[in-house]
Amino acid sequence: MDMSQGVRTEPMGSGRPLSEAYDTALLDLDGVVYAGGRAIAHAVDSLGAARSGGMRLAYVTNNALRTPDAVAGHLSELGIPAGADDVITSAQAVARLIAEQVPAGARVLVVGGEGLRVALRERGLVPVESADDDPAAVVQGYGGPDLPWGRFAEASYAVRRGVPWFASNTDLTIPSGRGIAPGNGAAVEVVRIATGAEPQVAGKPLPPMHRETILRTGAQRPLVVGDRLDTDIEGAFNGGVDSLLVLTGVTDGAQLLAAPPQHRPTYVDADLRGLLTGQPEITREGDGFRCGGWTATAGADRLELTGDGGALDGLRALCAAAWTAAGDGACRLDGEKSLARLGL
């Protein structure tokens, strides 16, 4: 790993396919495996090949709306065989967090979907619907676009009375088949504004989610695979494990170049086919960095790219130049022209 005083300065290379180098892929779902309920291009075939080669696949999602059974059923319908034990949700992580802090059999006010209710029952807790049901905790998770506004009021009443408040995750947005929609983090902001309180959060990128994932999978050499820098990649950073960023979701090239250390992935690829291949090495060449047919350097005010080759090789070279120039900060150099050359 090419690191400078603990700060990643370039993506790593791998001479082996990632599906062989790691025993378990911890895969995000929205923006990685599917979007708007439909499989992303190459996801089904790539995951099938990785599984056939011996890699365990675990699906790790901050979306607390659906149960593991429902998620596994959806994956199987898409052609990705999966069981409930292969799915880890932020609902499960937050339910464990709550159960560690309230008495067994305690009531918990739920603002969200069935995934939260099932996870709470798994921990011996009792979901309730009203602030007047004497809850020992309030938990908030993504409830879908049809969640009634009155649910936020119930949460606010209880939190203002001093009931401990938990959130499955605070992702502000969620990918959909029609674009980017408000996520649970936007709903959490509603209750925060009404109460002035702060919830305990379980989901990615925070440690409770990583702990839940490792406990349920037993992974020894996990690889986090995601599309978001601020959840998937930061979660891998916080857990001290390697990560693969795929460019099928919310992160674009400009955001990747500007990533601070905790948001810098170990590997970068276009989609899940990246699991089945090695990753090209980046080499220093003079004042720049070379990957494939491209060489990237950091000038006084911009990132400069020369050569010709695959777009992803150019992006990796640009990352090396940007991250090295930024050190432990975020790169502020203009990279738009270089990204445009790559079609990114």
mmCIF file of C-alpha atoms in Angstrom:
data_model
loop_
_atom_site.group_PDB
_atom_site.id
_atom_site.type_symbol
_atom_site.label_atom_id
_atom_site.label_comp_id
_atom_site.label_asym_id
_atom_site.label_seq_id
_atom_site.Cartn_x
_atom_site.Cartn_y
_atom_site.Cartn_z
ATOM 1 C CA MET A 1 0.000 0.000 0.000
ATOM 2 C CA ASP A 2 1.448 3.378 -1.001
ATOM 3 C CA MET A 3 0.856 5.551 2.035
ATOM 4 C CA SER A 4 2.627 8.656 3.342
ATOM 5 C CA GLN A 5 2.491 8.964 7.135
ATOM 6 C CA GLY A 6 -0.760 6.996 7.110
ATOM 7 C CA VAL A 7 -2.319 9.056 4.289
ATOM 8 C CA ARG A 8 -3.225 7.263 1.053
ATOM 9 C CA THR A 9 -1.595 9.055 -1.870
ATOM 10 C CA GLU A 10 -2.679 6.775 -4.712
ATOM 11 C CA PRO A 11 -4.930 3.790 -5.448
ATOM 12 C CA MET A 12 -3.288 0.418 -4.890
ATOM 13 C CA GLY A 13 -2.552 -2.166 -7.542
ATOM 14 C CA SER A 14 -3.250 -5.884 -7.293
ATOM 15 C CA GLY A 15 -1.635 -8.608 -9.373
ATOM 16 C CA ARG A 16 -4.469 -10.991 -8.494
ATOM 17 C CA PRO A 17 -8.186 -10.631 -9.147
ATOM 18 C CA LEU A 18 -9.775 -8.974 -6.132
ATOM 19 C CA SER A 19 -12.154 -11.928 -5.805
ATOM 20 C CA GLU A 20 -9.098 -14.074 -5.058
ATOM 21 C CA ALA A 21 -7.195 -11.575 -2.921
ATOM 22 C CA TYR A 22 -10.097 -11.128 -0.454
ATOM 23 C CA ASP A 23 -12.338 -13.753 1.146
ATOM 24 C CA THR A 24 -15.514 -11.655 1.460
ATOM 25 C CA ALA A 25 -16.993 -8.780 -0.523
ATOM 26 C CA LEU A 26 -19.054 -6.451 1.673
ATOM 27 C CA LEU A 27 -21.250 -4.985 -1.036
ATOM 28 C CA ASP A 28 -23.411 -1.915 -0.824
ATOM 29 C CA LEU A 29 -26.676 -2.312 -2.736
ATOM 30 C CA ASP A 30 -28.123 0.993 -3.981
ATOM 31 C CA GLY A 31 -25.839 2.320 -6.692
ATOM 32 C CA VAL A 32 -23.631 -0.794 -6.703
ATOM 33 C CA VAL A 33 -25.804 -3.860 -7.338
ATOM 34 C CA TYR A 34 -29.029 -2.152 -8.377
ATOM 35 C CA ALA A 35 -30.612 1.260 -8.859
ATOM 36 C CA GLY A 36 -34.329 1.820 -8.641
ATOM 37 C CA GLY A 37 -34.804 -1.913 -8.130
ATOM 38 C CA ARG A 38 -33.143 -2.879 -11.439
ATOM 39 C CA ALA A 39 -29.764 -4.584 -11.682
ATOM 40 C CA ILE A 40 -26.872 -2.358 -12.708
ATOM 41 C CA ALA A 41 -25.072 -3.429 -15.870
ATOM 42 C CA HIS A 42 -22.609 -6.319 -15.358
ATOM 43 C CA ALA A 43 -23.599 -6.764 -11.686
ATOM 44 C CA VAL A 44 -25.343 -10.134 -12.005
ATOM 45 C CA ASP A 45 -22.659 -11.825 -14.102
ATOM 46 C CA SER A 46 -19.783 -10.353 -12.097
ATOM 47 C CA LEU A 47 -21.201 -11.398 -8.738
ATOM 48 C CA GLY A 48 -21.973 -14.874 -10.041
ATOM 49 C CA ALA A 49 -18.407 -15.305 -11.262
ATOM 50 C CA ALA A 50 -16.942 -14.015 -7.985
ATOM 51 C CA ARG A 51 -19.122 -16.421 -5.998
ATOM 52 C CA SER A 52 -18.223 -19.352 -8.241
ATOM 53 C CA GLY A 53 -14.562 -18.566 -7.649
ATOM 54 C CA GLY A 54 -14.976 -18.930 -3.897
ATOM 55 C CA MET A 55 -15.567 -15.359 -2.721
ATOM 56 C CA ARG A 56 -18.311 -14.919 -0.138
ATOM 57 C CA LEU A 57 -20.771 -12.151 -0.987
ATOM 58 C CA ALA A 58 -22.445 -10.159 1.774
ATOM 59 C CA TYR A 59 -24.840 -7.325 1.020
ATOM 60 C CA VAL A 60 -24.439 -4.422 3.420
ATOM 61 C CA THR A 61 -26.951 -1.621 3.182
ATOM 62 C CA ASN A 62 -27.744 1.543 5.104
ATOM 63 C CA ASN A 63 -31.311 1.292 3.832
ATOM 64 C CA ALA A 64 -33.360 0.143 6.838
ATOM 65 C CA LEU A 65 -36.685 -0.049 5.013
ATOM 66 C CA ARG A 66 -36.734 -3.684 3.887
ATOM 67 C CA THR A 67 -36.091 -6.866 5.853
ATOM 68 C CA PRO A 68 -33.126 -9.137 5.026
ATOM 69 C CA ASP A 69 -35.621 -11.676 3.668
ATOM 70 C CA ALA A 70 -37.108 -9.075 1.325
ATOM 71 C CA VAL A 71 -33.691 -7.897 0.159
ATOM 72 C CA ALA A 72 -32.534 -11.470 -0.451
ATOM 73 C CA GLY A 73 -35.718 -12.190 -2.386
ATOM 74 C CA HIS A 74 -35.175 -9.145 -4.572
ATOM 75 C CA LEU A 75 -31.573 -10.147 -5.271
ATOM 76 C CA SER A 76 -32.659 -13.654 -6.210
ATOM 77 C CA GLU A 77 -35.265 -12.234 -8.594
ATOM 78 C CA LEU A 78 -32.494 -10.258 -10.278
ATOM 79 C CA GLY A 79 -30.516 -13.469 -10.775
ATOM 80 C CA ILE A 80 -28.228 -13.104 -7.745
ATOM 81 C CA PRO A 81 -28.956 -16.043 -5.409
ATOM 82 C CA ALA A 82 -28.942 -14.812 -1.809
ATOM 83 C CA GLY A 83 -30.377 -15.767 1.547
ATOM 84 C CA ALA A 84 -31.371 -13.577 4.479
ATOM 85 C CA ASP A 85 -28.075 -14.454 6.219
ATOM 86 C CA ASP A 86 -26.213 -12.787 3.338
ATOM 87 C CA VAL A 87 -27.846 -9.404 4.048
ATOM 88 C CA ILE A 88 -26.761 -6.973 6.774
ATOM 89 C CA THR A 89 -28.764 -3.794 7.263
ATOM 90 C CA SER A 90 -28.384 -0.651 9.322
ATOM 91 C CA ALA A 91 -31.645 -1.678 10.998
ATOM 92 C CA GLN A 92 -29.840 -4.682 12.482
ATOM 93 C CA ALA A 93 -26.904 -2.525 13.574
ATOM 94 C CA VAL A 94 -29.091 0.074 15.269
ATOM 95 C CA ALA A 95 -31.247 -2.608 16.928
ATOM 96 C CA ARG A 96 -28.133 -4.105 18.537
ATOM 97 C CA LEU A 97 -27.025 -0.623 19.637
ATOM 98 C CA ILE A 98 -30.406 0.047 21.271
ATOM 99 C CA ALA A 99 -30.569 -3.380 22.929
ATOM 100 C CA GLU A 100 -27.241 -2.679 24.636
ATOM 101 C CA GLN A 101 -28.695 0.442 26.280
ATOM 102 C CA VAL A 102 -32.311 -0.348 27.239
ATOM 103 C CA PRO A 103 -33.867 -3.175 29.303
ATOM 104 C CA ALA A 104 -34.813 -6.444 27.650
ATOM 105 C CA GLY A 105 -38.356 -6.282 26.291
ATOM 106 C CA ALA A 106 -38.374 -2.473 26.234
ATOM 107 C CA ARG A 107 -40.677 -0.563 23.921
ATOM 108 C CA VAL A 108 -39.138 1.360 21.038
ATOM 109 C CA LEU A 109 -40.962 4.022 19.030
ATOM 110 C CA VAL A 110 -40.358 3.269 15.341
ATOM 111 C CA VAL A 111 -40.242 5.893 12.611
ATOM 112 C CA GLY A 112 -39.501 3.878 9.502
ATOM 113 C CA GLY A 113 -40.368 0.647 7.762
ATOM 114 C CA GLU A 114 -40.755 -3.064 8.418
ATOM 115 C CA GLY A 115 -37.010 -3.645 8.363
ATOM 116 C CA LEU A 116 -36.660 -1.740 11.622
ATOM 117 C CA ARG A 117 -39.533 -3.594 13.298
ATOM 118 C CA VAL A 118 -38.136 -7.017 12.379
ATOM 119 C CA ALA A 119 -34.647 -6.077 13.585
ATOM 120 C CA LEU A 120 -35.977 -4.818 16.913
ATOM 121 C CA ARG A 121 -37.991 -7.983 17.498
ATOM 122 C CA GLU A 122 -34.860 -10.019 16.724
ATOM 123 C CA ARG A 123 -33.249 -8.270 19.714
ATOM 124 C CA GLY A 124 -36.245 -8.884 21.992
ATOM 125 C CA LEU A 125 -37.533 -5.301 21.800
ATOM 126 C CA VAL A 126 -41.138 -4.237 21.220
ATOM 127 C CA PRO A 127 -41.911 -1.777 18.384
ATOM 128 C CA VAL A 128 -44.580 0.842 19.185
ATOM 129 C CA GLU A 129 -46.132 3.635 17.149
ATOM 130 C CA SER A 130 -46.831 6.506 19.552
ATOM 131 C CA ALA A 131 -44.863 8.762 21.865
ATOM 132 C CA ASP A 132 -47.633 8.008 24.395
ATOM 133 C CA ASP A 133 -46.755 4.284 24.432
ATOM 134 C CA ASP A 134 -44.011 4.907 27.033
ATOM 135 C CA PRO A 135 -41.068 4.068 24.731
ATOM 136 C CA ALA A 136 -37.589 3.582 26.178
ATOM 137 C CA ALA A 137 -36.051 4.714 22.868
ATOM 138 C CA VAL A 138 -36.907 6.268 19.522
ATOM 139 C CA VAL A 139 -35.433 4.813 16.349
ATOM 140 C CA GLN A 140 -35.568 6.431 12.941
ATOM 141 C CA GLY A 141 -34.800 4.732 9.603
ATOM 142 C CA TYR A 142 -35.640 5.219 5.958
ATOM 143 C CA GLY A 143 -39.390 4.767 5.561
ATOM 144 C CA GLY A 144 -39.765 5.249 1.831
ATOM 145 C CA PRO A 145 -41.434 8.102 -0.056
ATOM 146 C CA ASP A 146 -44.850 7.417 1.485
ATOM 147 C CA LEU A 147 -43.829 7.764 5.155
ATOM 148 C CA PRO A 148 -46.489 10.001 6.755
ATOM 149 C CA TRP A 149 -45.353 13.387 8.036
ATOM 150 C CA GLY A 150 -47.022 12.638 11.362
ATOM 151 C CA ARG A 151 -44.350 10.036 12.144
ATOM 152 C CA PHE A 152 -41.805 12.836 12.516
ATOM 153 C CA ALA A 153 -44.115 14.541 15.001
ATOM 154 C CA GLU A 154 -44.327 11.361 17.124
ATOM 155 C CA ALA A 155 -40.539 11.118 17.184
ATOM 156 C CA SER A 156 -40.224 14.801 18.100
ATOM 157 C CA TYR A 157 -42.704 14.516 20.985
ATOM 158 C CA ALA A 158 -40.783 11.597 22.507
ATOM 159 C CA VAL A 159 -37.315 13.072 21.976
ATOM 160 C CA ARG A 160 -38.386 16.359 23.557
ATOM 161 C CA ARG A 161 -39.477 14.372 26.619
ATOM 162 C CA GLY A 162 -35.927 13.072 26.952
ATOM 163 C CA VAL A 163 -36.319 9.653 25.305
ATOM 164 C CA PRO A 164 -32.999 8.493 23.782
ATOM 165 C CA TRP A 165 -32.980 8.903 20.001
ATOM 166 C CA PHE A 166 -31.279 6.541 17.541
ATOM 167 C CA ALA A 167 -30.932 6.645 13.752
ATOM 168 C CA SER A 168 -30.150 3.759 11.468
ATOM 169 C CA ASN A 169 -28.071 6.079 9.255
ATOM 170 C CA THR A 170 -27.823 9.676 8.133
ATOM 171 C CA ASP A 171 -27.397 9.378 4.345
ATOM 172 C CA LEU A 172 -28.893 12.587 3.007
ATOM 173 C CA THR A 173 -29.697 11.040 -0.379
ATOM 174 C CA ILE A 174 -30.556 7.670 -1.886
ATOM 175 C CA PRO A 175 -30.299 6.608 -5.556
ATOM 176 C CA SER A 176 -33.514 5.727 -7.368
ATOM 177 C CA GLY A 177 -34.466 4.702 -10.862
ATOM 178 C CA ARG A 178 -35.475 8.318 -11.561
ATOM 179 C CA GLY A 179 -32.474 10.028 -9.974
ATOM 180 C CA ILE A 180 -31.269 11.006 -6.517
ATOM 181 C CA ALA A 181 -33.968 11.186 -3.807
ATOM 182 C CA PRO A 182 -33.925 12.352 -0.158
ATOM 183 C CA GLY A 183 -32.590 9.700 2.192
ATOM 184 C CA ASN A 184 -32.968 8.999 5.891
ATOM 185 C CA GLY A 185 -30.521 11.747 6.773
ATOM 186 C CA ALA A 186 -32.929 14.321 5.368
ATOM 187 C CA ALA A 187 -35.693 12.885 7.575
ATOM 188 C CA VAL A 188 -33.392 12.907 10.604
ATOM 189 C CA GLU A 189 -32.808 16.615 9.987
ATOM 190 C CA VAL A 190 -36.558 17.217 10.397
ATOM 191 C CA VAL A 191 -36.527 15.796 13.925
ATOM 192 C CA ARG A 192 -33.212 17.483 14.756
ATOM 193 C CA ILE A 193 -34.623 20.872 13.778
ATOM 194 C CA ALA A 194 -37.776 20.262 15.827
ATOM 195 C CA THR A 195 -35.948 19.078 18.947
ATOM 196 C CA GLY A 196 -32.382 20.393 18.913
ATOM 197 C CA ALA A 197 -31.281 16.867 19.855
ATOM 198 C CA GLU A 198 -28.646 14.613 18.294
ATOM 199 C CA PRO A 199 -29.255 10.907 17.606
ATOM 200 C CA GLN A 200 -26.897 8.012 18.128
ATOM 201 C CA VAL A 201 -26.190 6.719 14.615
ATOM 202 C CA ALA A 202 -25.398 3.098 13.740
ATOM 203 C CA GLY A 203 -25.005 2.908 9.956
ATOM 204 C CA LYS A 204 -22.066 3.388 7.634
ATOM 205 C CA PRO A 205 -19.549 4.931 8.026
ATOM 206 C CA LEU A 206 -19.709 4.481 11.810
ATOM 207 C CA PRO A 207 -18.273 1.567 13.832
ATOM 208 C CA PRO A 208 -21.588 -0.090 14.868
ATOM 209 C CA MET A 209 -22.303 -1.022 11.245
ATOM 210 C CA HIS A 210 -18.825 -2.416 10.654
ATOM 211 C CA ARG A 211 -19.060 -4.411 13.881
ATOM 212 C CA GLU A 212 -22.451 -5.829 12.861
ATOM 213 C CA THR A 213 -21.083 -6.834 9.474
ATOM 214 C CA ILE A 214 -18.035 -8.633 10.839
ATOM 215 C CA LEU A 215 -20.065 -10.379 13.551
ATOM 216 C CA ARG A 216 -22.543 -11.691 10.994
ATOM 217 C CA THR A 217 -20.099 -12.661 8.228
ATOM 218 C CA GLY A 218 -16.982 -13.740 10.120
ATOM 219 C CA ALA A 219 -14.918 -12.162 7.316
ATOM 220 C CA GLN A 220 -11.143 -12.448 7.735
ATOM 221 C CA ARG A 221 -10.022 -10.490 4.643
ATOM 222 C CA PRO A 222 -13.003 -8.311 3.725
ATOM 223 C CA LEU A 223 -13.216 -5.898 0.811
ATOM 224 C CA VAL A 224 -15.798 -3.127 1.104
ATOM 225 C CA VAL A 225 -17.423 -2.378 -2.274
ATOM 226 C CA GLY A 226 -19.427 0.820 -2.613
ATOM 227 C CA ASP A 227 -20.352 3.882 -4.623
ATOM 228 C CA ARG A 228 -20.307 6.514 -1.870
ATOM 229 C CA LEU A 229 -17.210 8.133 -0.441
ATOM 230 C CA ASP A 230 -18.890 9.393 2.736
ATOM 231 C CA THR A 231 -20.432 6.050 3.770
ATOM 232 C CA ASP A 232 -18.905 3.026 2.059
ATOM 233 C CA ILE A 233 -15.321 4.246 1.682
ATOM 234 C CA GLU A 234 -15.193 6.141 4.968
ATOM 235 C CA GLY A 235 -16.692 3.091 6.682
ATOM 236 C CA ALA A 236 -13.881 0.929 5.306
ATOM 237 C CA PHE A 237 -11.360 3.551 6.453
ATOM 238 C CA ASN A 238 -12.848 3.567 9.959
ATOM 239 C CA GLY A 239 -12.813 -0.239 10.048
ATOM 240 C CA GLY A 240 -9.226 -0.481 8.804
ATOM 241 C CA VAL A 241 -10.110 -2.586 5.738
ATOM 242 C CA ASP A 242 -9.591 -2.171 1.994
ATOM 243 C CA SER A 243 -12.228 -0.806 -0.361
ATOM 244 C CA LEU A 244 -13.279 -0.756 -4.009
ATOM 245 C CA LEU A 245 -15.152 2.271 -5.340
ATOM 246 C CA VAL A 246 -17.374 1.602 -8.345
ATOM 247 C CA LEU A 247 -18.544 4.519 -10.474
ATOM 248 C CA THR A 248 -22.125 3.316 -10.949
ATOM 249 C CA GLY A 249 -23.709 5.421 -8.205
ATOM 250 C CA VAL A 250 -23.394 8.879 -6.721
ATOM 251 C CA THR A 251 -19.623 9.507 -6.874
ATOM 252 C CA ASP A 252 -18.114 11.120 -9.965
ATOM 253 C CA GLY A 253 -14.526 11.722 -11.010
ATOM 254 C CA ALA A 254 -14.300 15.250 -9.623
ATOM 255 C CA GLN A 255 -15.484 14.134 -6.184
ATOM 256 C CA LEU A 256 -12.964 11.311 -6.178
ATOM 257 C CA LEU A 257 -10.054 13.604 -7.023
ATOM 258 C CA ALA A 258 -11.045 15.969 -4.205
ATOM 259 C CA ALA A 259 -11.439 13.182 -1.622
ATOM 260 C CA PRO A 260 -9.758 13.735 1.754
ATOM 261 C CA PRO A 261 -7.832 10.772 3.204
ATOM 262 C CA GLN A 262 -10.790 9.062 4.880
ATOM 263 C CA HIS A 263 -12.661 9.056 1.546
ATOM 264 C CA ARG A 264 -9.879 7.634 -0.639
ATOM 265 C CA PRO A 265 -10.607 4.078 -1.823
ATOM 266 C CA THR A 266 -7.978 1.373 -2.134
ATOM 267 C CA TYR A 267 -9.132 0.523 -5.660
ATOM 268 C CA VAL A 268 -11.294 2.227 -8.311
ATOM 269 C CA ASP A 269 -13.211 0.608 -11.151
ATOM 270 C CA ALA A 270 -16.109 1.358 -13.461
ATOM 271 C CA ASP A 271 -18.441 -1.347 -12.124
ATOM 272 C CA LEU A 272 -18.495 -4.748 -10.433
ATOM 273 C CA ARG A 273 -16.384 -6.310 -13.170
ATOM 274 C CA GLY A 274 -13.543 -4.844 -11.142
ATOM 275 C CA LEU A 275 -13.934 -7.730 -8.684
ATOM 276 C CA LEU A 276 -12.808 -10.193 -11.333
ATOM 277 C CA THR A 277 -9.587 -8.521 -12.411
ATOM 278 C CA GLY A 278 -6.348 -7.309 -10.980
ATOM 279 C CA GLN A 279 -5.823 -3.614 -10.529
ATOM 280 C CA PRO A 280 -3.058 -1.835 -12.482
ATOM 281 C CA GLU A 281 -0.055 -0.537 -10.597
ATOM 282 C CA ILE A 282 0.648 3.189 -10.528
ATOM 283 C CA THR A 283 4.306 4.103 -10.934
ATOM 284 C CA ARG A 284 6.132 7.347 -10.314
ATOM 285 C CA GLU A 285 7.578 8.874 -13.464
ATOM 286 C CA GLY A 286 9.572 12.065 -12.924
ATOM 287 C CA ASP A 287 7.302 14.543 -11.179
ATOM 288 C CA GLY A 288 4.191 12.609 -12.103
ATOM 289 C CA PHE A 289 2.410 9.295 -11.895
ATOM 290 C CA ARG A 290 1.888 6.796 -14.675
ATOM 291 C CA CYS A 291 -0.905 4.250 -15.056
ATOM 292 C CA GLY A 292 -1.409 2.436 -18.342
ATOM 293 C CA GLY A 293 -1.054 4.919 -21.174
ATOM 294 C CA TRP A 294 -1.464 8.034 -19.036
ATOM 295 C CA THR A 295 0.827 10.256 -16.979
ATOM 296 C CA ALA A 296 -0.610 12.792 -14.522
ATOM 297 C CA THR A 297 1.128 15.636 -12.726
ATOM 298 C CA ALA A 298 0.036 18.366 -10.335
ATOM 299 C CA GLY A 299 0.841 21.805 -11.716
ATOM 300 C CA ALA A 300 0.641 25.086 -9.871
ATOM 301 C CA ASP A 301 -3.115 25.380 -10.234
ATOM 302 C CA ARG A 302 -4.324 22.367 -12.192
ATOM 303 C CA LEU A 303 -3.939 18.645 -12.725
ATOM 304 C CA GLU A 304 -2.322 17.868 -16.061
ATOM 305 C CA LEU A 305 -2.875 14.632 -17.983
ATOM 306 C CA THR A 306 -0.866 13.430 -20.971
ATOM 307 C CA GLY A 307 -0.949 10.266 -23.024
ATOM 308 C CA ASP A 308 -3.633 7.986 -24.338
ATOM 309 C CA GLY A 309 -5.236 4.862 -22.916
ATOM 310 C CA GLY A 310 -8.166 3.578 -20.908
ATOM 311 C CA ALA A 311 -10.245 6.144 -19.057
ATOM 312 C CA LEU A 312 -9.934 4.389 -15.707
ATOM 313 C CA ASP A 313 -6.140 4.256 -15.968
ATOM 314 C CA GLY A 314 -6.181 8.012 -16.530
ATOM 315 C CA LEU A 315 -8.461 8.520 -13.538
ATOM 316 C CA ARG A 316 -6.200 6.441 -11.299
ATOM 317 C CA ALA A 317 -3.173 8.446 -12.406
ATOM 318 C CA LEU A 318 -5.032 11.682 -11.721
ATOM 319 C CA CYS A 319 -5.966 10.427 -8.254
ATOM 320 C CA ALA A 320 -2.297 9.793 -7.481
ATOM 321 C CA ALA A 321 -1.360 13.321 -8.542
ATOM 322 C CA ALA A 322 -4.305 14.922 -6.731
ATOM 323 C CA TRP A 323 -3.992 12.992 -3.487
ATOM 324 C CA THR A 324 -0.236 13.446 -3.296
ATOM 325 C CA ALA A 325 -0.610 17.187 -3.849
ATOM 326 C CA ALA A 326 -3.356 17.389 -1.219
ATOM 327 C CA GLY A 327 -1.592 15.291 1.428
ATOM 328 C CA ASP A 328 -3.953 15.039 4.383
ATOM 329 C CA GLY A 329 -6.379 17.614 2.939
ATOM 330 C CA ALA A 330 -8.703 17.714 -0.048
ATOM 331 C CA CYS A 331 -7.311 18.515 -3.490
ATOM 332 C CA ARG A 332 -8.307 21.993 -4.721
ATOM 333 C CA LEU A 333 -6.524 21.871 -8.071
ATOM 334 C CA ASP A 334 -8.615 22.158 -11.223
ATOM 335 C CA GLY A 335 -9.014 18.758 -12.818
ATOM 336 C CA GLU A 336 -12.040 19.407 -15.034
ATOM 337 C CA LYS A 337 -10.168 19.539 -18.345
ATOM 338 C CA SER A 338 -8.305 16.329 -17.593
ATOM 339 C CA LEU A 339 -11.503 14.592 -16.555
ATOM 340 C CA ALA A 340 -13.175 15.795 -19.732
ATOM 341 C CA ARG A 341 -10.425 14.132 -21.784
ATOM 342 C CA LEU A 342 -11.364 10.865 -20.068
ATOM 343 C CA GLY A 343 -15.074 11.314 -20.602
ATOM 344 C CA LEU A 344 -15.637 11.374 -16.827
#
